[in-house]
Amino acid sequence: MSNSLSPFHLAIPVYNLTACRRFYRDVLGCEEGRHSDHWVDFNFFGHQLVIHYKPKEETLEQHINPVDGKDVPVPHFGIVLPWEDFHTFAKSLKEKAIDFIIAPYIRFHGQPGEQATMFFKDPSGNALEFKAFKDLDKLFAKY
């Protein structure tokens, strides 16, 4: 297996294309790429994220799994940032009054997988997690 990462492609449904377009572009700072009336793609920290319009449906109760004493939403997606970038980004989101599901904190303190993490939702309810590892070599470490 190669040591370099290949960009992933992820397409997610959004019921408010305009609000989500602003969120990913203006709040998260993702560069906008190709688009149409029904979808927009973004450079999501070096990966391709596409938001596709899908009419809003009746929402089901969000599933959660307990992790480190917190209720983690499932499904979710996000990115692993360098340690200092995570803290700068978290500060920026706080200044933009993001409503965190799980506010930035250090998880698994003192363990091989020690990480900073935070969770929040986009305007269509898609859950995102951003994290950073004190030691990126421990990304897949077993406990």
mmCIF file of C-alpha atoms in Angstrom:
data_model
loop_
_atom_site.group_PDB
_atom_site.id
_atom_site.type_symbol
_atom_site.label_atom_id
_atom_site.label_comp_id
_atom_site.label_asym_id
_atom_site.label_seq_id
_atom_site.Cartn_x
_atom_site.Cartn_y
_atom_site.Cartn_z
ATOM 1 C CA MET A 1 0.000 0.000 0.000
ATOM 2 C CA SER A 2 1.249 3.476 -0.874
ATOM 3 C CA ASN A 3 2.101 5.962 1.865
ATOM 4 C CA SER A 4 0.428 8.829 -0.002
ATOM 5 C CA LEU A 5 -3.274 9.398 0.375
ATOM 6 C CA SER A 6 -5.598 9.481 -2.600
ATOM 7 C CA PRO A 7 -8.388 12.072 -2.505
ATOM 8 C CA PHE A 8 -11.773 10.590 -1.678
ATOM 9 C CA HIS A 9 -15.034 11.513 -3.390
ATOM 10 C CA LEU A 10 -18.135 11.875 -1.257
ATOM 11 C CA ALA A 11 -21.598 12.936 -2.447
ATOM 12 C CA ILE A 12 -24.157 13.892 0.202
ATOM 13 C CA PRO A 13 -27.822 14.906 0.039
ATOM 14 C CA VAL A 14 -28.886 18.421 1.030
ATOM 15 C CA TYR A 15 -32.408 19.811 1.019
ATOM 16 C CA ASN A 16 -31.288 23.449 0.994
ATOM 17 C CA LEU A 17 -28.661 23.793 -1.727
ATOM 18 C CA THR A 18 -28.252 27.561 -1.251
ATOM 19 C CA ALA A 19 -27.691 27.430 2.527
ATOM 20 C CA CYS A 20 -25.354 24.438 2.276
ATOM 21 C CA ARG A 21 -23.411 26.034 -0.576
ATOM 22 C CA ARG A 22 -22.787 29.095 1.639
ATOM 23 C CA PHE A 23 -21.930 26.885 4.630
ATOM 24 C CA TYR A 24 -19.265 24.812 2.868
ATOM 25 C CA ARG A 25 -17.853 27.799 0.976
ATOM 26 C CA ASP A 26 -18.099 30.642 3.507
ATOM 27 C CA VAL A 27 -18.095 28.929 6.918
ATOM 28 C CA LEU A 28 -15.771 25.982 6.270
ATOM 29 C CA GLY A 29 -13.720 27.815 3.631
ATOM 30 C CA CYS A 30 -13.972 25.138 0.921
ATOM 31 C CA GLU A 31 -13.220 26.259 -2.629
ATOM 32 C CA GLU A 32 -16.214 25.815 -4.917
ATOM 33 C CA GLY A 33 -15.739 23.848 -8.129
ATOM 34 C CA ARG A 34 -18.173 22.718 -10.793
ATOM 35 C CA HIS A 35 -21.885 23.153 -10.188
ATOM 36 C CA SER A 36 -25.361 23.029 -11.668
ATOM 37 C CA ASP A 37 -28.833 23.903 -10.420
ATOM 38 C CA HIS A 38 -28.911 20.597 -8.498
ATOM 39 C CA TRP A 39 -25.358 20.067 -7.199
ATOM 40 C CA VAL A 40 -22.115 21.827 -6.248
ATOM 41 C CA ASP A 41 -18.690 20.300 -5.765
ATOM 42 C CA PHE A 42 -16.065 21.551 -3.353
ATOM 43 C CA ASN A 43 -12.410 21.096 -2.554
ATOM 44 C CA PHE A 44 -12.973 19.663 0.928
ATOM 45 C CA PHE A 45 -9.451 19.874 2.366
ATOM 46 C CA GLY A 46 -8.002 18.236 -0.743
ATOM 47 C CA HIS A 47 -10.911 15.845 -1.289
ATOM 48 C CA GLN A 48 -13.944 16.083 -3.566
ATOM 49 C CA LEU A 49 -17.208 16.717 -1.742
ATOM 50 C CA VAL A 50 -20.376 17.104 -3.777
ATOM 51 C CA ILE A 51 -23.619 18.379 -2.294
ATOM 52 C CA HIS A 52 -26.642 17.130 -4.240
ATOM 53 C CA TYR A 53 -30.118 18.558 -3.841
ATOM 54 C CA LYS A 54 -32.608 16.033 -2.447
ATOM 55 C CA PRO A 55 -36.049 17.103 -1.221
ATOM 56 C CA LYS A 56 -36.432 17.115 2.542
ATOM 57 C CA GLU A 57 -38.022 13.979 3.903
ATOM 58 C CA GLU A 58 -39.548 13.242 7.241
ATOM 59 C CA THR A 59 -36.587 13.036 9.549
ATOM 60 C CA LEU A 60 -35.941 9.969 11.615
ATOM 61 C CA GLU A 61 -34.380 10.130 15.031
ATOM 62 C CA GLN A 62 -30.624 10.536 14.689
ATOM 63 C CA HIS A 63 -28.710 7.436 15.709
ATOM 64 C CA ILE A 64 -25.920 7.900 18.223
ATOM 65 C CA ASN A 65 -23.144 5.709 19.556
ATOM 66 C CA PRO A 66 -21.390 6.438 22.839
ATOM 67 C CA VAL A 67 -17.684 7.214 22.419
ATOM 68 C CA ASP A 68 -15.557 8.486 25.308
ATOM 69 C CA GLY A 69 -18.686 9.505 27.228
ATOM 70 C CA LYS A 70 -20.140 11.545 24.332
ATOM 71 C CA ASP A 71 -23.080 10.817 21.996
ATOM 72 C CA VAL A 72 -21.520 10.574 18.530
ATOM 73 C CA PRO A 73 -23.961 10.990 15.607
ATOM 74 C CA VAL A 74 -24.087 8.231 12.985
ATOM 75 C CA PRO A 75 -23.525 8.688 10.116
ATOM 76 C CA HIS A 76 -20.924 11.454 10.000
ATOM 77 C CA PHE A 77 -17.898 12.405 7.926
ATOM 78 C CA GLY A 78 -15.013 14.809 8.171
ATOM 79 C CA ILE A 79 -11.288 15.268 7.936
ATOM 80 C CA VAL A 80 -8.179 14.718 10.050
ATOM 81 C CA LEU A 81 -6.304 18.007 10.342
ATOM 82 C CA PRO A 82 -2.807 18.729 11.635
ATOM 83 C CA TRP A 83 -2.892 19.412 15.411
ATOM 84 C CA GLU A 84 -2.346 23.191 15.258
ATOM 85 C CA ASP A 85 -4.678 23.597 12.251
ATOM 86 C CA PHE A 86 -7.454 21.872 14.195
ATOM 87 C CA HIS A 87 -7.221 24.395 17.025
ATOM 88 C CA THR A 88 -7.110 27.370 14.632
ATOM 89 C CA PHE A 89 -10.109 25.972 12.722
ATOM 90 C CA ALA A 90 -12.046 25.292 15.950
ATOM 91 C CA LYS A 91 -11.455 28.882 17.081
ATOM 92 C CA SER A 92 -12.709 30.144 13.702
ATOM 93 C CA LEU A 93 -15.870 28.036 13.960
ATOM 94 C CA LYS A 94 -16.534 29.283 17.497
ATOM 95 C CA GLU A 95 -16.197 32.867 16.228
ATOM 96 C CA LYS A 96 -18.746 32.028 13.497
ATOM 97 C CA ALA A 97 -21.130 30.777 16.231
ATOM 98 C CA ILE A 98 -21.290 27.174 15.032
ATOM 99 C CA ASP A 99 -23.757 25.128 17.083
ATOM 100 C CA PHE A 100 -21.599 22.169 18.101
ATOM 101 C CA ILE A 101 -23.079 18.729 18.724
ATOM 102 C CA ILE A 102 -19.840 17.979 20.567
ATOM 103 C CA ALA A 103 -17.692 21.037 21.252
ATOM 104 C CA PRO A 104 -13.951 20.784 20.599
ATOM 105 C CA TYR A 105 -12.191 18.683 23.242
ATOM 106 C CA ILE A 106 -9.405 16.109 23.691
ATOM 107 C CA ARG A 107 -10.582 12.490 23.460
ATOM 108 C CA PHE A 108 -8.716 9.404 24.724
ATOM 109 C CA HIS A 109 -6.315 11.594 26.714
ATOM 110 C CA GLY A 110 -3.007 9.828 27.387
ATOM 111 C CA GLN A 111 -3.888 6.836 25.173
ATOM 112 C CA PRO A 112 -2.325 5.870 21.820
ATOM 113 C CA GLY A 113 -5.240 7.397 19.887
ATOM 114 C CA GLU A 114 -5.297 10.729 21.764
ATOM 115 C CA GLN A 115 -7.068 13.216 19.538
ATOM 116 C CA ALA A 116 -8.810 16.557 19.413
ATOM 117 C CA THR A 117 -12.318 16.292 17.994
ATOM 118 C CA MET A 118 -15.490 18.283 17.373
ATOM 119 C CA PHE A 119 -18.866 17.561 15.768
ATOM 120 C CA PHE A 120 -21.447 19.857 14.161
ATOM 121 C CA LYS A 121 -24.065 19.733 11.399
ATOM 122 C CA ASP A 122 -24.451 21.486 8.075
ATOM 123 C CA PRO A 123 -27.721 23.340 7.349
ATOM 124 C CA SER A 124 -29.309 20.131 5.985
ATOM 125 C CA GLY A 125 -28.458 18.098 9.085
ATOM 126 C CA ASN A 126 -25.410 16.177 7.796
ATOM 127 C CA ALA A 127 -23.087 15.532 10.749
ATOM 128 C CA LEU A 128 -19.398 16.391 10.375
ATOM 129 C CA GLU A 129 -16.446 15.493 12.574
ATOM 130 C CA PHE A 130 -13.113 17.254 12.413
ATOM 131 C CA LYS A 131 -10.246 15.769 14.373
ATOM 132 C CA ALA A 132 -6.494 15.896 14.872
ATOM 133 C CA PHE A 133 -4.082 13.422 16.410
ATOM 134 C CA LYS A 134 -1.258 14.476 18.708
ATOM 135 C CA ASP A 135 0.756 11.788 16.880
ATOM 136 C CA LEU A 136 -0.586 11.183 13.363
ATOM 137 C CA ASP A 137 1.311 7.879 13.275
ATOM 138 C CA LYS A 138 -1.287 6.667 15.819
ATOM 139 C CA LEU A 139 -4.223 7.250 13.413
ATOM 140 C CA PHE A 140 -4.910 3.503 13.272
ATOM 141 C CA ALA A 141 -3.358 2.502 16.606
ATOM 142 C CA LYS A 142 -5.110 -0.227 18.576
ATOM 143 C CA TYR A 143 -5.894 0.406 22.227
#
